[in-house]
PDB file of C-alpha atoms in Angstrom:
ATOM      1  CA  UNK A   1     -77.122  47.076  16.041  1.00 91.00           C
ATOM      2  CA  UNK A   2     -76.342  50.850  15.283  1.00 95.00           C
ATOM      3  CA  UNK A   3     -73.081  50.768  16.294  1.00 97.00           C
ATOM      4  CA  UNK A   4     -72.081  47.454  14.450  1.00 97.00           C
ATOM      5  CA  UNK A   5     -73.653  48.623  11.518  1.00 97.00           C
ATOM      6  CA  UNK A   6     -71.942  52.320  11.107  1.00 98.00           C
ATOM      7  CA  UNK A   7     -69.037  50.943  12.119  1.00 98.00           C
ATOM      8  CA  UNK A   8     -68.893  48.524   9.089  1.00 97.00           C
ATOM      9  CA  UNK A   9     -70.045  51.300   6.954  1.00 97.00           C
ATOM     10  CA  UNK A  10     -66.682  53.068   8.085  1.00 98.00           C
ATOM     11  CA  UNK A  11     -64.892  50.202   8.027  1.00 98.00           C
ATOM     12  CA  UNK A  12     -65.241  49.688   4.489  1.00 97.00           C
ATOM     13  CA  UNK A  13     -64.406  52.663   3.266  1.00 98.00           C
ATOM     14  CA  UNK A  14     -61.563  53.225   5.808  1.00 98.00           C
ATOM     15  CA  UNK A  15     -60.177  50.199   3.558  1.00 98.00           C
ATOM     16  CA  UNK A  16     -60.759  51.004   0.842  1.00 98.00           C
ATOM     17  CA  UNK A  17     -58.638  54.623   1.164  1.00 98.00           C
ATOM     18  CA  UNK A  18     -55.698  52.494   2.597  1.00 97.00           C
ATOM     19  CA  UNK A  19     -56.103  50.171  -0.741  1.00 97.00           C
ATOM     20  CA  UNK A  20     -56.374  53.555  -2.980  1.00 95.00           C
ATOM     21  CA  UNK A  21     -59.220  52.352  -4.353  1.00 96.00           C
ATOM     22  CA  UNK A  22     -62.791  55.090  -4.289  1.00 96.00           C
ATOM     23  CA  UNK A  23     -64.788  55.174  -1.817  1.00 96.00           C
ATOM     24  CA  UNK A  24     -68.542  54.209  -2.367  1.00 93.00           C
ATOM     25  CA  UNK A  25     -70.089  56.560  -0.049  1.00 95.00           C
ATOM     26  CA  UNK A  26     -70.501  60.162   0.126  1.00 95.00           C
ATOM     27  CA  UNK A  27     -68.009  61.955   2.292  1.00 93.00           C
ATOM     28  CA  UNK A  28     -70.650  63.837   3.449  1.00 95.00           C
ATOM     29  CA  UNK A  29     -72.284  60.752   4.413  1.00 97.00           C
ATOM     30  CA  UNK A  30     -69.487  59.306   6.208  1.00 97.00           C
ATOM     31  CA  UNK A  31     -69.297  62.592   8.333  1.00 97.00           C
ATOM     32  CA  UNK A  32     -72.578  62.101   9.436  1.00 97.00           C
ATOM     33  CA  UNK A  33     -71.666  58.378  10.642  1.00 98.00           C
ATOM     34  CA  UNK A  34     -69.229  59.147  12.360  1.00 98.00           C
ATOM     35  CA  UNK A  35     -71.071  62.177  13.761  1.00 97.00           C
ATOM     36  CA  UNK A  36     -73.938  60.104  14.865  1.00 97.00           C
ATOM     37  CA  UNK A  37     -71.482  57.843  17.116  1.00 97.00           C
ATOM     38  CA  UNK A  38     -69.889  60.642  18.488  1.00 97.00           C
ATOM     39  CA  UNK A  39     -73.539  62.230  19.491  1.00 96.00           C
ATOM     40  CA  UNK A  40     -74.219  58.758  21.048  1.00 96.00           C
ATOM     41  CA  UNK A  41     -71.368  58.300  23.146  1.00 95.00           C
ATOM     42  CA  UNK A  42     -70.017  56.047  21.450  1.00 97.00           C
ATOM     43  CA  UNK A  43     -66.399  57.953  20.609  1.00 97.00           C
ATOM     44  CA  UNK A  44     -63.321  55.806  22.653  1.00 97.00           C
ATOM     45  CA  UNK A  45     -65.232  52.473  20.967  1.00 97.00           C
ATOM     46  CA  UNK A  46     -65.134  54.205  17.400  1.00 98.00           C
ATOM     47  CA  UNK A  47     -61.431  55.342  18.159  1.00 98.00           C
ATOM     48  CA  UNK A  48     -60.245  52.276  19.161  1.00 98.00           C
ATOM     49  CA  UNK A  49     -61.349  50.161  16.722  1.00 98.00           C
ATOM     50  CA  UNK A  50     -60.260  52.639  14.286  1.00 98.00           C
ATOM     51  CA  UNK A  51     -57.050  52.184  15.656  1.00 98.00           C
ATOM     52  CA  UNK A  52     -56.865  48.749  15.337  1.00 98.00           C
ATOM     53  CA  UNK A  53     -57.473  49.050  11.959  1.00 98.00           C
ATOM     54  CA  UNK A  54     -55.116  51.638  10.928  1.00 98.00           C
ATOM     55  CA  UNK A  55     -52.267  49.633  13.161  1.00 98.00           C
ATOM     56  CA  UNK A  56     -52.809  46.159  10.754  1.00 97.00           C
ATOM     57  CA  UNK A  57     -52.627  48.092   7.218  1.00 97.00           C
ATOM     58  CA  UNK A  58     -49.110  50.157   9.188  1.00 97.00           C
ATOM     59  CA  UNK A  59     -47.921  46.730   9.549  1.00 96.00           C
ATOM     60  CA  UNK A  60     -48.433  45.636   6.102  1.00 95.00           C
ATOM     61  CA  UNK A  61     -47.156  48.692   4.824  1.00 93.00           C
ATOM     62  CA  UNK A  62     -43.523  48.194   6.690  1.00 94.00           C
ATOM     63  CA  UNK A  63     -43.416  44.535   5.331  1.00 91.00           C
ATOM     64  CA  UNK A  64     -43.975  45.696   1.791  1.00 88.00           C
ATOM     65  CA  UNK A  65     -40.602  48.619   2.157  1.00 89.00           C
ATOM     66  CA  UNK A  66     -38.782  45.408   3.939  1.00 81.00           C
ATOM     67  CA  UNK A  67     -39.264  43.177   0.689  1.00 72.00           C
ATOM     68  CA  UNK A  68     -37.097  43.164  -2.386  1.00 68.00           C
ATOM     69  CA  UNK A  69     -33.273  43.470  -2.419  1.00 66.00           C
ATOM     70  CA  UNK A  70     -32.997  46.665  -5.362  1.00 76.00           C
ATOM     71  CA  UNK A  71     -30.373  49.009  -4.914  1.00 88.00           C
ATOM     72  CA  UNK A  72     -29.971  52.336  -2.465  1.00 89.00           C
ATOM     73  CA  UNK A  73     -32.151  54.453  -4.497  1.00 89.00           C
ATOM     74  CA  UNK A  74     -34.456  52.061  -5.645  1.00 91.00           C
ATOM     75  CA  UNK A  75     -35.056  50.910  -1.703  1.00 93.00           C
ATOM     76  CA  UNK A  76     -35.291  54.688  -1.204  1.00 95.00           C
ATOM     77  CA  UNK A  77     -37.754  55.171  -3.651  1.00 94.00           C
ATOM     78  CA  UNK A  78     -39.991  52.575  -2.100  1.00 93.00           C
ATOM     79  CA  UNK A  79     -39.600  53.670   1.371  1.00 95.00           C
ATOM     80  CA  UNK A  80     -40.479  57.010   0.217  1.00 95.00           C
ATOM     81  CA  UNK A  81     -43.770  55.943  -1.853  1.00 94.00           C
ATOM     82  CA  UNK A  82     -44.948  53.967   1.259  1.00 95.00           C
ATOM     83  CA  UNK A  83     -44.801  56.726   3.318  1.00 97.00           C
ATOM     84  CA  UNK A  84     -45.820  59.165   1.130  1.00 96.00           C
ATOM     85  CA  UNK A  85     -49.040  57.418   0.360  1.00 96.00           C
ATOM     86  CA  UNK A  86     -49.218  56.454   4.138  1.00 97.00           C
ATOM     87  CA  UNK A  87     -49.407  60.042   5.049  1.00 97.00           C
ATOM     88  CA  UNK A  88     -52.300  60.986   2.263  1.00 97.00           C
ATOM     89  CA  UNK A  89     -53.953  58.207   3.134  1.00 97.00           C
ATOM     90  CA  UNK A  90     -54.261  59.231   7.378  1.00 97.00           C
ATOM     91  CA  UNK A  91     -54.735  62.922   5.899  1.00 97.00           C
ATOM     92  CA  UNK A  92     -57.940  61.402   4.081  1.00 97.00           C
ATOM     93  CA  UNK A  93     -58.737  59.348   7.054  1.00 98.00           C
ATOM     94  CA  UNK A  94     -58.728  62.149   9.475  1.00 97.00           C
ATOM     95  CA  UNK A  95     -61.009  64.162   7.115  1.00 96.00           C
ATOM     96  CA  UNK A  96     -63.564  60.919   7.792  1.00 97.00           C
ATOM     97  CA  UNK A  97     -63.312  60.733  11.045  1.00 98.00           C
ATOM     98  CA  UNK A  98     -63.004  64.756  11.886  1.00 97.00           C
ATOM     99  CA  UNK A  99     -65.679  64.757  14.485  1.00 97.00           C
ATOM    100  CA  UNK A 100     -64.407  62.434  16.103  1.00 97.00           C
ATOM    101  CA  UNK A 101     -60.438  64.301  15.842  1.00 97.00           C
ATOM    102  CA  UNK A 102     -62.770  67.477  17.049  1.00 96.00           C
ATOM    103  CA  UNK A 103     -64.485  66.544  19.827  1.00 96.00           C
ATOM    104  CA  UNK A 104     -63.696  62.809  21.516  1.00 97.00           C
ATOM    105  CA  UNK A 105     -60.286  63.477  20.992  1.00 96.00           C
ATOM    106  CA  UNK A 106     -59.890  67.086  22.076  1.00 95.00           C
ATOM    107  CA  UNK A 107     -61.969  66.492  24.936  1.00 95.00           C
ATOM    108  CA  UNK A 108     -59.595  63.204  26.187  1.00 96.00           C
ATOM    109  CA  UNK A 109     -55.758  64.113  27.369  1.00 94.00           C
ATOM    110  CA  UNK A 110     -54.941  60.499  26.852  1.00 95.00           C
ATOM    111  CA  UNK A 111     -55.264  59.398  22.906  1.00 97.00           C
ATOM    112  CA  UNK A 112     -53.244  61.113  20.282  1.00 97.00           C
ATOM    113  CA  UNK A 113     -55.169  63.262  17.006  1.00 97.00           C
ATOM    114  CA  UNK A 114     -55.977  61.055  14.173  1.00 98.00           C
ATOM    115  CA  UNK A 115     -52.417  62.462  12.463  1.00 97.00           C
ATOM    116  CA  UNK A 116     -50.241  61.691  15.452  1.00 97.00           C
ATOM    117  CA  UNK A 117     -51.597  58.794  15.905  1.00 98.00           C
ATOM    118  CA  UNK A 118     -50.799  57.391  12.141  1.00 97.00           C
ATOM    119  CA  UNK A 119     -47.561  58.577  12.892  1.00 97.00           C
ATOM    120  CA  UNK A 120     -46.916  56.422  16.003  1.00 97.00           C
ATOM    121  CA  UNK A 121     -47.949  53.654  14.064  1.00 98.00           C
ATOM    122  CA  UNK A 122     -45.238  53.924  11.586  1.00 98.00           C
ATOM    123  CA  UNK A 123     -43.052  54.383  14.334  1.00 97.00           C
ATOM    124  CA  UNK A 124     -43.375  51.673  15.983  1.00 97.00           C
ATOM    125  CA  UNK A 125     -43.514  49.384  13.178  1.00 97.00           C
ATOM    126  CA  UNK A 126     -40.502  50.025  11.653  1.00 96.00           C
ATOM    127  CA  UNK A 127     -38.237  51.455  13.911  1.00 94.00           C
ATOM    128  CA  UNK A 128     -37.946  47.872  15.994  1.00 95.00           C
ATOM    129  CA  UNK A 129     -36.925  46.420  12.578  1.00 94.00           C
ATOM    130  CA  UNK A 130     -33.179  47.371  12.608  1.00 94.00           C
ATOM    131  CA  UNK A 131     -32.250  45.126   9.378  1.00 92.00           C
ATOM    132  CA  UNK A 132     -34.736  48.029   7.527  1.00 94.00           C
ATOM    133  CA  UNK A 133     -32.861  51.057   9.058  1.00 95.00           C
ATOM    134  CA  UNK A 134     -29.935  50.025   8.440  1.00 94.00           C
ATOM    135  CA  UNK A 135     -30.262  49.458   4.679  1.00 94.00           C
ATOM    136  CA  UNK A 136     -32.405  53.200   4.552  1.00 96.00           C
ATOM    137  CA  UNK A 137     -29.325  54.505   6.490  1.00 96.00           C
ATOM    138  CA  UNK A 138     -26.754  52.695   4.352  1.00 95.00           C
ATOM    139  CA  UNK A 139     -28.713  53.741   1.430  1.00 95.00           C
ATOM    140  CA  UNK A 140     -28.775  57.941   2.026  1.00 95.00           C
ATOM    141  CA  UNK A 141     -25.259  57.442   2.677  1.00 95.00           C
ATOM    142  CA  UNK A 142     -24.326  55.662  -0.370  1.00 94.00           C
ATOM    143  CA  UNK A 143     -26.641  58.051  -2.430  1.00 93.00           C
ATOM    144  CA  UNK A 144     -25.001  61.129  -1.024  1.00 91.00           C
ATOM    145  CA  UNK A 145     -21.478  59.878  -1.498  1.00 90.00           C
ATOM    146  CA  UNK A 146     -23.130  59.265  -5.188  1.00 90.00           C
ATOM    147  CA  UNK A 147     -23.228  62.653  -5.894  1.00 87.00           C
ATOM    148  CA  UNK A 148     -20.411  63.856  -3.790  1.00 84.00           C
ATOM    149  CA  UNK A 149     -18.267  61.782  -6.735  1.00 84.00           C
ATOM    150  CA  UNK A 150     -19.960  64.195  -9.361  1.00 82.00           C
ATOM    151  CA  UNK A 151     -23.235  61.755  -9.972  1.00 89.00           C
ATOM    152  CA  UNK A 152     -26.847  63.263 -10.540  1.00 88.00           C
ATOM    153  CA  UNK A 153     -29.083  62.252  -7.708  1.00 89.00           C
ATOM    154  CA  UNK A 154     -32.927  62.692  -7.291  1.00 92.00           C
ATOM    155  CA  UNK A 155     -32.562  65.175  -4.623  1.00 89.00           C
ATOM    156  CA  UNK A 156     -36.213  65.800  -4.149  1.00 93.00           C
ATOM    157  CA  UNK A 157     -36.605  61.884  -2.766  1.00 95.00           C
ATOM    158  CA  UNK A 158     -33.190  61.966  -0.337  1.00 94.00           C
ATOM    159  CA  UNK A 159     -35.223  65.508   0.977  1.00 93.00           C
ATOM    160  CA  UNK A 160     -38.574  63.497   1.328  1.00 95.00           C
ATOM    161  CA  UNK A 161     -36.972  60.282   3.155  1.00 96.00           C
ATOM    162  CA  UNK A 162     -35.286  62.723   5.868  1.00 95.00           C
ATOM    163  CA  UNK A 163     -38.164  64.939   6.340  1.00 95.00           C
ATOM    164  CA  UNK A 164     -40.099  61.313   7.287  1.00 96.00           C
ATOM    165  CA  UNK A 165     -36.805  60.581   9.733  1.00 96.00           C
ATOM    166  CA  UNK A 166     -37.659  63.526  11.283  1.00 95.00           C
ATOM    167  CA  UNK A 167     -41.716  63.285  11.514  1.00 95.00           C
ATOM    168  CA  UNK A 168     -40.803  59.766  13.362  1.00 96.00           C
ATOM    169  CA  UNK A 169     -38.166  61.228  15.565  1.00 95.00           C
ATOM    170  CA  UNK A 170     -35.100  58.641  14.283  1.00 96.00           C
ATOM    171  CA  UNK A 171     -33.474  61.682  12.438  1.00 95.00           C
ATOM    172  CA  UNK A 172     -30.491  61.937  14.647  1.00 94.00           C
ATOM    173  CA  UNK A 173     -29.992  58.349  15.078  1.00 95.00           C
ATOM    174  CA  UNK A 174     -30.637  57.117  12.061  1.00 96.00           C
ATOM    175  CA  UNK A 175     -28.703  59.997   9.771  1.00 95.00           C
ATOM    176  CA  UNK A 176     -27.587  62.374  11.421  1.00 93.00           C
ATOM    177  CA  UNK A 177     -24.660  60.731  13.105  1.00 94.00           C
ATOM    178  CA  UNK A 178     -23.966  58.289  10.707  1.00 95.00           C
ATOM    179  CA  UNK A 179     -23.538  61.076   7.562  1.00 92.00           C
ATOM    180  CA  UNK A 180     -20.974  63.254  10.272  1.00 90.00           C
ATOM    181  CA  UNK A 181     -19.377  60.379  10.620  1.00 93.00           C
ATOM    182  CA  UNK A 182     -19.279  59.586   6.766  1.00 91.00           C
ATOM    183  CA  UNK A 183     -18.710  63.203   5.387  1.00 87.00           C
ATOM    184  CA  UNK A 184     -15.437  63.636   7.962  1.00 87.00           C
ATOM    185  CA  UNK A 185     -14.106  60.163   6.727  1.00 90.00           C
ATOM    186  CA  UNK A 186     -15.058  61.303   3.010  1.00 84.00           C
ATOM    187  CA  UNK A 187     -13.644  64.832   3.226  1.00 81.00           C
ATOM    188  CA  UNK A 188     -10.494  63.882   5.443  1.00 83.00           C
ATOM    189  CA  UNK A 189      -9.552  60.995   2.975  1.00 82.00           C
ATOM    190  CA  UNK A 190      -9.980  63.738  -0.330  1.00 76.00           C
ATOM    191  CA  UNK A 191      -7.797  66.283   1.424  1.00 76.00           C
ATOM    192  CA  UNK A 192      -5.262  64.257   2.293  1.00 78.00           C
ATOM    193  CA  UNK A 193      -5.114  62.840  -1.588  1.00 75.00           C
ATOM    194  CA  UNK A 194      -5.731  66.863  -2.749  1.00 74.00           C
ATOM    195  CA  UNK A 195      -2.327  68.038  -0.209  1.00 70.00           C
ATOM    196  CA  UNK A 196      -0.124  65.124  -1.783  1.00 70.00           C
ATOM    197  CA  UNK A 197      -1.115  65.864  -5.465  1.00 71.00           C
ATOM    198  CA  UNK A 198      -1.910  69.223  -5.737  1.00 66.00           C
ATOM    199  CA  UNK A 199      -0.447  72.590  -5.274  1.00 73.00           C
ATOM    200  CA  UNK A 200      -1.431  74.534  -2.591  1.00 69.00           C
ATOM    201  CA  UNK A 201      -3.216  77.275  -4.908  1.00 74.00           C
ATOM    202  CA  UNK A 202      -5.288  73.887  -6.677  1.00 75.00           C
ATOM    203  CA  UNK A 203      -6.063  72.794  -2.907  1.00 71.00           C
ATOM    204  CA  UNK A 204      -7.557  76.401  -1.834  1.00 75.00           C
ATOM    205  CA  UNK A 205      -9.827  76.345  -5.199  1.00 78.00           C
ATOM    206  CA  UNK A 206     -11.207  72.565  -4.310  1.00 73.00           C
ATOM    207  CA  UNK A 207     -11.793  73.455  -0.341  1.00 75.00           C
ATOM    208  CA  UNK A 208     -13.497  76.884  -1.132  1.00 80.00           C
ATOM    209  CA  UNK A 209     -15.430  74.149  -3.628  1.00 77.00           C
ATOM    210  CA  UNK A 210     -15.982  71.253  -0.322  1.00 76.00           C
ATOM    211  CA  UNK A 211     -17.169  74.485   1.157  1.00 77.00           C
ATOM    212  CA  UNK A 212     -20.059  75.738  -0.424  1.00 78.00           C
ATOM    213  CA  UNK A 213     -21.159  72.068  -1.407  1.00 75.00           C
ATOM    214  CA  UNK A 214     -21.371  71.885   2.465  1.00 73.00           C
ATOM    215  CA  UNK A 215     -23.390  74.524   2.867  1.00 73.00           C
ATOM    216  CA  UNK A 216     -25.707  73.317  -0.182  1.00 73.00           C
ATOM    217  CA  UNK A 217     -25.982  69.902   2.316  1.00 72.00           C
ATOM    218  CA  UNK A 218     -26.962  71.612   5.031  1.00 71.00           C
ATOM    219  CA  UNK A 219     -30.713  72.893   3.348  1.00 70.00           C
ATOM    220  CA  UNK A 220     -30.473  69.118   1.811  1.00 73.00           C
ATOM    221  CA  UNK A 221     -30.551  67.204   4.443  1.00 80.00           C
ATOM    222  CA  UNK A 222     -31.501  69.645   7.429  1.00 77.00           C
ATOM    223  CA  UNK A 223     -35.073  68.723   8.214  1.00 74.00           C
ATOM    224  CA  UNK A 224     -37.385  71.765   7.338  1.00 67.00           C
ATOM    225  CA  UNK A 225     -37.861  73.023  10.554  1.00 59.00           C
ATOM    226  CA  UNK A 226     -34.242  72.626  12.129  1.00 49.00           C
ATOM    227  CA  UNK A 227     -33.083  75.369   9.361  1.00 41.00           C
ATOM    228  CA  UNK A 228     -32.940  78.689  10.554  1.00 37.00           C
TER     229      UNK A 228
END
């Protein structure tokens, strides 16, 4: 029937964005699609199914970060790629379906925008899978401490992975704590090493350095719109 038919028409290119792969039809033509079930009333059915589909590609997506045993950045890297491509991916998705976002969506208090809901997804995927947050938080840590021993780091991914954090709300829980925790440890275990070799004059020099390196990790690992 109509529905089954557009539907499958959607369907198909919905996977093929989450594969990366082009799509076949028009995007124009896809807009009217999705327009034509929204004229018909047929907007919670083309939500939920859409839904569904979104929620089994989210699940693959948390089982590819979860494989492979590479080191912090490496993991980090992944993690970062996944989401990254995640988040293009619902961005082209939305622009599909953005009658739909417009109207059915608007118009109904009780389902989430296209965006938010790609972002519950993820959410609940992989927060439940502590093994996974655990090795991202173990990883920023270990990267951080990295260049806190004079190391280069790609500071542009440790940025990206804690702006995600935040988008899924596990910021504070799953860094924020743990690197206060960390950098007092670090910085209390340096000083004490600094006061017993150094002269006081030498000490003054490397906490004015501590200092501003602080302040440098603040805009690093803030989340954009906590910095003010």
């Amino acid at each position: 029937n109509f529905e089954d038919t557009t539907w499958e028409k959607l369907k198909a290119a919905t996977l093929k964005v989450q594969s990366n792969e082009p799509v076949s039809y028009s995007q124009e033509e896809l807009y009217r699609a999705v327009e034509d079930l929204c004229l018909h009333k047929m907007s919670a059915n083309l939500y939920q199914r859409l839904e569904q589909l979104c929620d089994g590609h989210v699940k693959q997506i948390v089982l590819q970060i979860e494989g492979g045993d590479d080191e912090p950045a490496a993991f980090l890297g992944r993690l970062n790629t996944c989401w990254s491509q995640h988040c293009q991916q619902m961005a082209t998705i939305r622009s599909i379906f953005l009658c739909l976002d417009r109207t059915y969506v608007i118009q109904t208090s009780s389902v989430q925008s296209l965006w938010d809901m790609g972002i519950r997804l993820f959410q609940t995927h992989l927060t439940p899978r502590t093994a996974l947050l655990t090795k991202m938080t173990g990883g920023l840590l270990r990267v951080i401490e990295t260049e806190r021993q004079g190391d280069t780091i790609n500071r542009g991914l440790l940025k990206s992975v804690l702006e995600m954090c935040s988008a899924l709300s596990i910021y504070a829980d799953a860094f924020e704590k743990p690197f206060l925790e960390a950098t007092r440890v670090f910085y209390s275990a340096e000083a004490r090493q600094y006061l017993d070799q150094e002269e006081v004059s030498s000490y003054l020099k490397y906490a004015d350095r501590r200092l501003a390196e602080a302040v440098s990790y603040t805009h690093l690992t803030l989340p954009t719109k906590r910095i003010v």
